[in-house]
XYZ file of C-alpha atoms in Angstrom:
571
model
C 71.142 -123.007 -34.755
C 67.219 -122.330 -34.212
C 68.317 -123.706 -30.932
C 70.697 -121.791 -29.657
C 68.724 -118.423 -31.601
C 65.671 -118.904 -28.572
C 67.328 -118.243 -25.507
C 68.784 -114.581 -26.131
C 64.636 -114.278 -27.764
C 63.349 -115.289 -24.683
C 65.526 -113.155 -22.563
C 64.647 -110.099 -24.893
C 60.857 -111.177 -24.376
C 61.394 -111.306 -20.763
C 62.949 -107.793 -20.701
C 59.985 -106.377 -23.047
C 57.787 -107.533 -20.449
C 59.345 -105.854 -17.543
C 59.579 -102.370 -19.980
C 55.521 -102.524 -20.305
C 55.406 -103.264 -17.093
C 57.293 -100.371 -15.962
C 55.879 -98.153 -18.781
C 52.227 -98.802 -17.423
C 53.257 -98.256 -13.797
C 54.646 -94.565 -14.961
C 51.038 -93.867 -16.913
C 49.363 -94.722 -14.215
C 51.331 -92.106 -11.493
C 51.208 -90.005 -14.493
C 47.432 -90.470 -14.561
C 47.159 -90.047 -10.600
C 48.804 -87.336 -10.596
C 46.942 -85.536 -13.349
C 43.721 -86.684 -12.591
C 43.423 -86.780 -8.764
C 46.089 -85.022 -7.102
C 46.830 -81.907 -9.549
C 42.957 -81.569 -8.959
C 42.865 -80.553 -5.288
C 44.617 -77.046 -3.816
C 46.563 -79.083 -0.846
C 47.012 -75.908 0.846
C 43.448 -74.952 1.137
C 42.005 -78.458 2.354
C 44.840 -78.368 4.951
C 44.418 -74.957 5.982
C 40.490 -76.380 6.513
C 40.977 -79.550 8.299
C 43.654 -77.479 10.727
C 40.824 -74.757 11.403
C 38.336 -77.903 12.088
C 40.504 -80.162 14.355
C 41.222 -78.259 17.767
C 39.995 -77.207 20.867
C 37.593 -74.637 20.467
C 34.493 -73.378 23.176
C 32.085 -73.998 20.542
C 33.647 -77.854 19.700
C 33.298 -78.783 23.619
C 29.732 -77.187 23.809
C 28.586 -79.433 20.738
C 30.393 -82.212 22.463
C 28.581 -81.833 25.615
C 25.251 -81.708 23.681
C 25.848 -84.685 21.521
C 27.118 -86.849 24.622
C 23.687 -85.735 26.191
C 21.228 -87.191 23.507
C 23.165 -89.721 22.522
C 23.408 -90.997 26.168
C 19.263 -90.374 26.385
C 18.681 -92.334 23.572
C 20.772 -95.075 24.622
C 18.597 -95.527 28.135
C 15.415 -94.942 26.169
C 16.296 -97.475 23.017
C 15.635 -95.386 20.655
C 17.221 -95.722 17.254
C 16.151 -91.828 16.291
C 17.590 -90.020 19.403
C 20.887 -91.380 18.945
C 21.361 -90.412 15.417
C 19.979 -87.310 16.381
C 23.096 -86.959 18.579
C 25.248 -87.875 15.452
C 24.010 -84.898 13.477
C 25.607 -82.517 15.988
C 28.304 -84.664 16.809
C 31.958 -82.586 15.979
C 34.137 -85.343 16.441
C 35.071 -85.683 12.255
C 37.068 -82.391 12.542
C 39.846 -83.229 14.847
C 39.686 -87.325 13.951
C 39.973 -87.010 10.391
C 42.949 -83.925 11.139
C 44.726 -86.548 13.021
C 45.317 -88.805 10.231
C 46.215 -86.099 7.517
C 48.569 -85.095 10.031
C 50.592 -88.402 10.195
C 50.205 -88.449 6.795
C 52.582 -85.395 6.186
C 54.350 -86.149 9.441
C 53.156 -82.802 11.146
C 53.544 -83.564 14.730
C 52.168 -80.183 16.083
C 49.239 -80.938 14.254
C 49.026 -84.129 15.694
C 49.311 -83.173 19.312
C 46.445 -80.557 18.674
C 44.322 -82.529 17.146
C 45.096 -85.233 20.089
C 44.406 -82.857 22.953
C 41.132 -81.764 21.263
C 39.933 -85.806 20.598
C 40.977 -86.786 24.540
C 39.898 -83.826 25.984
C 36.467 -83.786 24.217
C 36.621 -87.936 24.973
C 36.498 -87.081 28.941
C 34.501 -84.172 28.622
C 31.556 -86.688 26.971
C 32.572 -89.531 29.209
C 31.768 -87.401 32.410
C 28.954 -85.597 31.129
C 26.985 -88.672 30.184
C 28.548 -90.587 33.370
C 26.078 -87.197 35.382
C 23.164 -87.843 33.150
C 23.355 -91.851 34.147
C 23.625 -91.061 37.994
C 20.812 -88.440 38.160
C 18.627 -90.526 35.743
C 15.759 -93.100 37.499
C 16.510 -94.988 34.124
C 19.490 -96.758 34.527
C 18.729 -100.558 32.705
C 20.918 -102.203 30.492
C 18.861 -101.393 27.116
C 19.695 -103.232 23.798
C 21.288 -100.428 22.274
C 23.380 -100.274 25.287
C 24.438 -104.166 24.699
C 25.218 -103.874 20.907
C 27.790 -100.830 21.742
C 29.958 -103.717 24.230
C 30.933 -106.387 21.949
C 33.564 -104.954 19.300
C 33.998 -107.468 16.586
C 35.017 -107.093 12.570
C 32.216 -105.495 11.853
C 32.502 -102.683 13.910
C 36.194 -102.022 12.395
C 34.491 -102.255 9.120
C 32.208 -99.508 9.846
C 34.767 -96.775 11.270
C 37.063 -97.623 8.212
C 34.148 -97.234 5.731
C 32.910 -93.799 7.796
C 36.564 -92.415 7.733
C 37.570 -93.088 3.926
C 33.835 -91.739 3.471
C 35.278 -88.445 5.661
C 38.536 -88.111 4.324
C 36.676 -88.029 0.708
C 34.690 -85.407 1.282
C 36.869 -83.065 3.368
C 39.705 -82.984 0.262
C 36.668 -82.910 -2.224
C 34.702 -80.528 0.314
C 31.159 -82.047 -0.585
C 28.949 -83.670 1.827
C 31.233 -83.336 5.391
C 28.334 -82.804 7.698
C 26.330 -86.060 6.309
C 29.435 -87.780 6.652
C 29.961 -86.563 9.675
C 27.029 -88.229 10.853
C 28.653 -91.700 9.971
C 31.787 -91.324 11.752
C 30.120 -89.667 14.814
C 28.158 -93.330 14.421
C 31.215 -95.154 15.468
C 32.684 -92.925 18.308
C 29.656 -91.035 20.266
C 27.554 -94.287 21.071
C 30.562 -96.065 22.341
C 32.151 -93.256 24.553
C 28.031 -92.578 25.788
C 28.259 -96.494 27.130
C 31.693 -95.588 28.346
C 29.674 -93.348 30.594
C 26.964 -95.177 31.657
C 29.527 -98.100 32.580
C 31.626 -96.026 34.627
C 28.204 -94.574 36.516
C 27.007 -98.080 36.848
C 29.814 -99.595 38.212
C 29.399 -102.129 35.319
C 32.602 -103.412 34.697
C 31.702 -105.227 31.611
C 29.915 -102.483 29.978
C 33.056 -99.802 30.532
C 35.412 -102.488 29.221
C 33.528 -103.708 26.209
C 32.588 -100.142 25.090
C 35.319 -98.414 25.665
C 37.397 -101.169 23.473
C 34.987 -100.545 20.864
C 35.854 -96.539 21.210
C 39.622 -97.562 21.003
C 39.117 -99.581 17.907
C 37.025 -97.280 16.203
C 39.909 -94.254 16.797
C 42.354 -95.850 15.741
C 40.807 -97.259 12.893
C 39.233 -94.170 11.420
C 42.560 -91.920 12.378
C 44.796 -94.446 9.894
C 42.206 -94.670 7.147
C 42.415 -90.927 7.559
C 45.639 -91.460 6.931
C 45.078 -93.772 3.785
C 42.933 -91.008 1.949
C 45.236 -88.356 2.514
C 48.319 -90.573 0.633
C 46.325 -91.078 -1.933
C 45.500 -87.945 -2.617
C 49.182 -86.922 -2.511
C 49.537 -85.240 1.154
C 53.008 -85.739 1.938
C 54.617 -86.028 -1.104
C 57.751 -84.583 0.614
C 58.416 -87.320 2.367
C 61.396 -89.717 1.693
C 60.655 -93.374 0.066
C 61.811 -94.823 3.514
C 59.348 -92.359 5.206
C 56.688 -94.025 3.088
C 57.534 -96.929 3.647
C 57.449 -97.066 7.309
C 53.948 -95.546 7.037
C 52.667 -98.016 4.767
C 53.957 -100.944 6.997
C 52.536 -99.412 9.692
C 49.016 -98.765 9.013
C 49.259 -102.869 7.790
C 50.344 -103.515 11.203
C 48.000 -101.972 12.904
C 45.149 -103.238 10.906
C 45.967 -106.698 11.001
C 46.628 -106.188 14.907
C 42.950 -104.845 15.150
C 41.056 -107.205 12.706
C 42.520 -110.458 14.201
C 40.880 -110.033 17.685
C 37.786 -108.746 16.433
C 37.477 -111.422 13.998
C 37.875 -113.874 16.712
C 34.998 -112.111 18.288
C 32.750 -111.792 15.430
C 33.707 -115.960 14.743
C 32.138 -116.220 18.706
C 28.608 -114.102 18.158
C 28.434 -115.786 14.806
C 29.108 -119.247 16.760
C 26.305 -117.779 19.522
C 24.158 -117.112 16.714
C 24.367 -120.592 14.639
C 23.939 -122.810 18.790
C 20.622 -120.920 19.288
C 19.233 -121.741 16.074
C 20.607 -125.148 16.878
C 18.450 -125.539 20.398
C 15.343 -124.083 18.478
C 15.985 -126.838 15.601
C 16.372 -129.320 17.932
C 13.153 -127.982 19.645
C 10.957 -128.118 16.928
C 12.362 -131.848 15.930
C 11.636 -133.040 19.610
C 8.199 -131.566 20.014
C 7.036 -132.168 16.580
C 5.294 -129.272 13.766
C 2.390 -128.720 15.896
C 4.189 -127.487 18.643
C 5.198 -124.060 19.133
C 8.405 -122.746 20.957
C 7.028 -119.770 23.122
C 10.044 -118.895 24.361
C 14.086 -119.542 24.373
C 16.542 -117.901 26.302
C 20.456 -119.081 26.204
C 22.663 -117.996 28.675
C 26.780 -118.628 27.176
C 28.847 -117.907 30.109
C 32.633 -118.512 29.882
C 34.641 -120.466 28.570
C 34.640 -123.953 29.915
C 31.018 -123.656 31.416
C 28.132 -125.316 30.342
C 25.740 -123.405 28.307
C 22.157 -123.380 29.430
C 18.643 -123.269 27.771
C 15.823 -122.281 29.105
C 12.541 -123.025 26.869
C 8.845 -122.252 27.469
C 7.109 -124.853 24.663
C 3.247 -125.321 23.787
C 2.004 -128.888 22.911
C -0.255 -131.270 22.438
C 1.335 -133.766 24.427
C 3.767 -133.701 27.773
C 7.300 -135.485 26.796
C 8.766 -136.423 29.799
C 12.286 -137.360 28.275
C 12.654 -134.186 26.237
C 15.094 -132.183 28.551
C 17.215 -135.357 28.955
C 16.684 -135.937 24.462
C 17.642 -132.431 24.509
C 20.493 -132.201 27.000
C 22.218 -135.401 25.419
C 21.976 -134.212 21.638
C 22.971 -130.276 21.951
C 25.983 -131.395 23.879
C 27.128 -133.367 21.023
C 26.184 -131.049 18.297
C 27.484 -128.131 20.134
C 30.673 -129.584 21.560
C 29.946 -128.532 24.986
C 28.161 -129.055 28.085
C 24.708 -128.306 28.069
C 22.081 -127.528 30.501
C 18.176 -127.578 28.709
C 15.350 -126.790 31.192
C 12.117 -126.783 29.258
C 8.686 -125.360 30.807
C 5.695 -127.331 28.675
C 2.600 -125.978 28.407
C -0.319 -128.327 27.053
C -3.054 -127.666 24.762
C -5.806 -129.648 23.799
C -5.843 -131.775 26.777
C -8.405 -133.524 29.319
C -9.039 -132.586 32.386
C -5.963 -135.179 34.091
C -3.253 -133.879 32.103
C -4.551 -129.998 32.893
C -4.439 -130.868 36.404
C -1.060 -133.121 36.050
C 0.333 -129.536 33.966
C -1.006 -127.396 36.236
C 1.106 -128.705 39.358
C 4.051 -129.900 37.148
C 3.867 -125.550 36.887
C 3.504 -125.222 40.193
C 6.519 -127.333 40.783
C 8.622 -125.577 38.910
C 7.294 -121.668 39.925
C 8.346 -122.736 43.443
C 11.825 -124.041 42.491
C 12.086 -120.647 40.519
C 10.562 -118.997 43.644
C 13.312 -120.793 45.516
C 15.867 -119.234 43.345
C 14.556 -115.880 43.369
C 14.447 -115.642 47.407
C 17.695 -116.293 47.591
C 19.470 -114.110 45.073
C 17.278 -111.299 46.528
C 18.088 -111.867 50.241
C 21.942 -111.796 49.258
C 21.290 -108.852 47.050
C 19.277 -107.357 50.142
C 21.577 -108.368 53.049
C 24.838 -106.565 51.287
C 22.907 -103.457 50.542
C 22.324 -103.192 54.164
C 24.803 -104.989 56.090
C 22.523 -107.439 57.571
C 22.132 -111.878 56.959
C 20.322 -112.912 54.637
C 18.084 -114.836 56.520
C 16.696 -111.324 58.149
C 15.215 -110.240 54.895
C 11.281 -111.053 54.919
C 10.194 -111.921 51.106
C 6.249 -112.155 50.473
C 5.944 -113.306 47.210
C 2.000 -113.164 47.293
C 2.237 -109.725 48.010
C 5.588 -109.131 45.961
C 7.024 -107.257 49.233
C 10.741 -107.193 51.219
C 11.192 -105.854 54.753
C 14.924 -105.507 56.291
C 15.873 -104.406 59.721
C 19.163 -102.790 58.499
C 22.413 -102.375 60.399
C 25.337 -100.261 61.061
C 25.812 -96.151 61.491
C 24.729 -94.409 58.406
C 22.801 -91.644 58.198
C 19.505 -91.746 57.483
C 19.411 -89.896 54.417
C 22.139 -92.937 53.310
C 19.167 -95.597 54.006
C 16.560 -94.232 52.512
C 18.871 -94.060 49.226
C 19.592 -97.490 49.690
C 15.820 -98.101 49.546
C 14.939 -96.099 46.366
C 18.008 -97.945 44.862
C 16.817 -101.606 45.380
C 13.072 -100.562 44.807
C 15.101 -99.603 41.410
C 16.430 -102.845 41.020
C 13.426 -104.622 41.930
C 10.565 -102.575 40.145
C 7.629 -104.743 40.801
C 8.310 -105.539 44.166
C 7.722 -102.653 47.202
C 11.362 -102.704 49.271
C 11.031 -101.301 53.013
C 14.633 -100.971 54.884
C 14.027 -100.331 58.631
C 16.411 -98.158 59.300
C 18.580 -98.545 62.871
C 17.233 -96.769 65.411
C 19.112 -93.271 65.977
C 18.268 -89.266 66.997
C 16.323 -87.665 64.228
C 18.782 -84.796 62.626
C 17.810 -81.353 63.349
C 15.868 -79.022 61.243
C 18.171 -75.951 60.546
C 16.720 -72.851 59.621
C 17.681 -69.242 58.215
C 18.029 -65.879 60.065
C 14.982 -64.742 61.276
C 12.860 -67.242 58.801
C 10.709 -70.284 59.653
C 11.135 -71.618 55.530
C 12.870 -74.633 54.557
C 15.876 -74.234 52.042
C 16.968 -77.928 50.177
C 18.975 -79.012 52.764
C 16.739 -78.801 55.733
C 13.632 -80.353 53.367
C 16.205 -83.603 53.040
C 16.491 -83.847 56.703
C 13.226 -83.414 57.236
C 12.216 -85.764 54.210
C 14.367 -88.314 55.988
C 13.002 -87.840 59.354
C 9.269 -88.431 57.938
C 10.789 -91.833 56.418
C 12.650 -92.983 59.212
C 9.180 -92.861 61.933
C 7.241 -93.959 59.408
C 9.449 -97.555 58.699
C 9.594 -97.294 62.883
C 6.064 -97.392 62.898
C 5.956 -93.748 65.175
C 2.326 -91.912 64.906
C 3.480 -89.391 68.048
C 6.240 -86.907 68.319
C 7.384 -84.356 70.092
C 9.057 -81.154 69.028
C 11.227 -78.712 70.200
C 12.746 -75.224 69.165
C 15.445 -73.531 69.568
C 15.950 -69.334 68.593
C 18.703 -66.626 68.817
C 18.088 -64.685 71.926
C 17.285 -61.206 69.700
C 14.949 -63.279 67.832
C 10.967 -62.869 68.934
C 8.992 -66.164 70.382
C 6.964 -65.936 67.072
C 9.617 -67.201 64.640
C 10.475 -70.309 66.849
C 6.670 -70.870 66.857
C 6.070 -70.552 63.299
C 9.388 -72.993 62.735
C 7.270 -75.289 65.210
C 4.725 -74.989 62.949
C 6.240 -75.176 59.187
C 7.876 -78.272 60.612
C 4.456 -80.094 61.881
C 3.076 -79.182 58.919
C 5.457 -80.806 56.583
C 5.452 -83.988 59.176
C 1.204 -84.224 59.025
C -0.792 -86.808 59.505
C 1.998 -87.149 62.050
C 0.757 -85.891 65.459
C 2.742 -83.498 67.815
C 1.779 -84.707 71.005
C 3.629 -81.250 72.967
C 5.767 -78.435 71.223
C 8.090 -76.611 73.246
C 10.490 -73.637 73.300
C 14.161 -74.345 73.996
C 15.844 -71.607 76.459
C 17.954 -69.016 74.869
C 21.600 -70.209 75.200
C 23.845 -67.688 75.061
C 27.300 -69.537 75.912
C 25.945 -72.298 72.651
C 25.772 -68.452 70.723
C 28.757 -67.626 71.627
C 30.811 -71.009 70.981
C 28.584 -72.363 68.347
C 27.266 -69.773 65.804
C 24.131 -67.743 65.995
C 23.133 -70.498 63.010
C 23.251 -73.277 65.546
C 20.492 -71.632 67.927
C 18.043 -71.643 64.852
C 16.712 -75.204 65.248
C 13.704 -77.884 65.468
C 14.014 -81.100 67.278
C 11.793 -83.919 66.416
C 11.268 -86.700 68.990
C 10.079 -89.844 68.418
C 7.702 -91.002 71.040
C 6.237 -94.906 71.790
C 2.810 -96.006 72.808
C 4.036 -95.598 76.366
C 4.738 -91.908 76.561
C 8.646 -92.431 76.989
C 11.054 -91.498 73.696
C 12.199 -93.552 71.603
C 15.393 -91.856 70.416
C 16.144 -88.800 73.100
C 18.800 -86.412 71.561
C 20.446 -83.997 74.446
C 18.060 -81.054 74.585
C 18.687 -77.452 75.757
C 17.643 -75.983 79.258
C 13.899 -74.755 78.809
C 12.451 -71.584 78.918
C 10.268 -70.873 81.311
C 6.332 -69.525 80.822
C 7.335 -65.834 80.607
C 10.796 -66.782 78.441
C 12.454 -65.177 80.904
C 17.357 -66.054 80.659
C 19.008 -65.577 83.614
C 22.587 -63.472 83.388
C 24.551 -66.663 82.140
C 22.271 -68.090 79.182
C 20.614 -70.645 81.788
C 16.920 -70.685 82.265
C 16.038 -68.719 85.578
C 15.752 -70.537 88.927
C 12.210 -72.550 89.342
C 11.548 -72.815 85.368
C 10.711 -76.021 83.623
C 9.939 -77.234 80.426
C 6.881 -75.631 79.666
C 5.038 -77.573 76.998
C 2.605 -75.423 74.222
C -0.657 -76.401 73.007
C -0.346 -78.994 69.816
C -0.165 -76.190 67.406
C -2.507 -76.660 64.329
């Protein structure tokens, strides 16, 4: 009978547990609710986030000045300047409004606060994207690199910034700080955006702007989070709930799986270059001392390669082979090792044996320099690459460039690979071609920007065609006096000096080119490259002259028996 007594006992014990179960889950909603959510006036937080989350002038102004430091810091690498962007960055308004707005299913909400976050997204994007293109400093800094390579990590940070946010805008303590934190995670990533899309750098835009992406979504759902625990949307159905709760574990487990397989590769990056410096010190010995190591990871499937500068006692022949042979096997992969070693402590042989194993290997690096430069040079200006003159001793290019661009367009392409190649003086001949004329103002002989670029050019172009003499000629609107074309004559030499004006001439008043042209196509200065010789070297078509007393006859044409009268070299 004790028997058959247990089973209805454990049954009742059973049930007893499932009451105190139940009876602890209701003390503890009880205790939520009385503790946390009776404390905060839902209205009043709501009626602040809505106020904080849309389109305002004062919201794109901030954004504009945020994207601007945040974009300088990032080309300068500094640290400071970019979280001085964060402190004025007003992107924790409409973020953080986004998620209490799918928390309580608002969808007008959610649209405004949308149009506010992609609007003010673009407006950054461009604004630093202007700041990149008009900037002479436009390398790939490391601040620039960390913002490119989303990983678990990163998704850590925006979900720790945005339950920091949603905290403090229900408690309404500390937003602007924490602010700061989730500005952290968007403005440096949508700065990069810029710079990527200025650049041209595919890479850069991709990586960064997945790290933006990431970010968004992951503060906008833990947004979200805070606000259901705080009780927003306690209107909502159960099945309502539900579908939000299954959602923002879908979307975080769809996020954290690819970043996780991208922290698992930097971490794997991380753990082969302490490997090669490991195996370094082991080949070399203790006394020797790794100067140097640079790995380069490439894709998948590639070999990864080493290079090593290493200071020793002794010269180990066998060590890149040693080194090749056991990475590969410890790193699962193909490896490429090239090791530069440097003696110490050595006679006068192995200096000498060191000194041209060096030289060896400066002029296979030479080698390899000439021809990546060449290509690099040749495509920039449309010529072969065996056209482009490289002195290394001197650390200077020349290129005969080819094809019809203006020359404004050359001398860009100049300043751009004298950018790329910053110790090195680039010269681009440019193809021979007329000069453009110098355009100038009613009844003026100044230079606004435009005609200062022309003539900027002009200077650039004789000078890479090696031109010391030119000739100049002026053109004027038949009311205007001989004076103004002279001082044009002369505002033009003067801006062209050391430069010398062998003649300077008056073009005849042209009344039919008035007429069918523009009085602002009369107001001119021709320059005129001339050779050794005497003969031009590019002749544009030139008007009739005027002759010595300036004297038009009835149709615009100079008057019978005039000739190009030259003037004295003015100056």
């Amino acid at each position: 009978m004790s028997n058959i007594g247990t089973m209805p006992g454990s049954g009742e014990s059973q049930e007893r547990r499932n009451d105190r179960m139940a009876a602890r889950a209701r003390w503890l909603r009880r205790w939520r609710y009385r503790e946390i959510i009776s404390q905060v006036d839902h209205e009043t937080v709501l009626d602040r986030i809505e106020s904080d989350s849309g389109w305002s002038h004062r919201y794109a102004f901030m954004i504009l000045m945020s994207a601007g430091i945040a974009i300088l810091g990032l080309l300068l690498s500094s640290p400071a300047v970019i979280i001085g962007a964060m402190l004025i960055s007003p992107l924790m308004g409409p973020i953080i409004g986004l998620g209490f707005a799918l928390a309580i299913f608002d969808w007008p909400h959610v649209r405004r606060a949308l149009v506010a976050l992609l609007a003010g997204s673009l407006l950054a994007t461009g604004f630093t994207a202007l700041i990149v293109l008009m900037s002479p400093l436009q390398d790939i800094t490391p601040e620039i690199l960390a913002r490119t390579r989303p990983n678990l990590f990163d998704l850590l940070v925006a979900t720790f910034s945005a339950l920091a946010g949603g905290y403090a805008m229900v408690r309404g303590r500390g937003e602007t700080i924490v602010g700061v934190a989730i500005a952290t995670a968007l403005m440096p990533p949508l700065a990069v955006v810029g710079y990527g899309l200025a650049t041209g750098n595919g890479a850069v835009f991709g990586g960064a702007l997945a790290l933006f992406l990431t970010n968004f979504i992951a503060i906008a759902l833990s947004g979200t989070l805070v606000a259901k625990f705080y009780g927003f949307g306690a209107h909502l159905s159960p099945e309502q709930t539900r579908l939000q709760a299954w959602s923002l574990i879908a979307v975080f487990v769809l996020l954290a799986i690819p970043l996780a397989f991208a922290l698992r590769q930097i971490a794997w990056e991380t753990w082969a270059a302490r490997t090669a410096r490991t195996a370094l010190t082991e080949q070399f010995g203790a006394s020797a001392r790794i100067g140097t190591l640079e790995p380069e990871f490439g894709a998948a499937g590639s070999p990864l390669r080493f290079r090593a500068t290493v200071f020793t006692d002794a010269y180990n022949p066998e060590a890149e082979t040693s080194l090749t042979e056991s990475l590969s096997k410890a790193l699962g992969r193909d490896v490429e090792m090239r090791i530069s070693q440097i003696t110490v402590n050595q006679d006068m042989a192995s200096m000498e044996l060191d000194r041209r194993r060096l030289a060896r290997n400066e002029l296979a690096d030479r080698a390899a320099t000439r021809v990546s430069m060449a290509d690099r040079i040749s495509i920039a200006t449309s010529t072969l690459p065996e056209h482009v003159v490289i002195d290394f001793e001197n650390r200077r290019a020349h290129v005969r460039a080819i094809g019809p661009r203006p020359l404004t367009d050359w001398r860009a392409v100049e300043a751009r690979l004298e950018r790329e190649y910053p110790d090195w003086t680039i010269q681009v001949m440019p193809p021979y071609q007329p000069l453009p004329q110098i355009m100038f103002a009613a009844e003026g002989a100044t230079l606004d920007t435009v005609a200062q670029a022309r003539l900027q050019a002009s200077r650039w172009a004789l000078q890479r065609w090696g031109v010391d003499v030119i000739r100049l000629t002026a053109g004027r609107v038949s009311d205007e006096p001989v004076e103004i074309a002279e001082a044009r004559l002369q505002t033009v030499q003067q801006a062209l000096a050391p430069l010398v004006a062998e003649e300077s001439a008056l073009i005849a008043v042209n009344r039919a080119r008035e007429r069918d042209m523009g009085l602002d196509a009369a107001r001119f200065v021709t320059i005129l490259p001339v050779r050794d010789s005497g003969t031009l070297e590019v002749q544009p078509e030139t008007e009739a002259p005027e002759d010595a007393a300036g004297n038009l006859s009835e149709d615009g044409n100079a008057s019978s028996g005039s000739s190009a009268q030259p003037r004295p070299k003015l100056g």
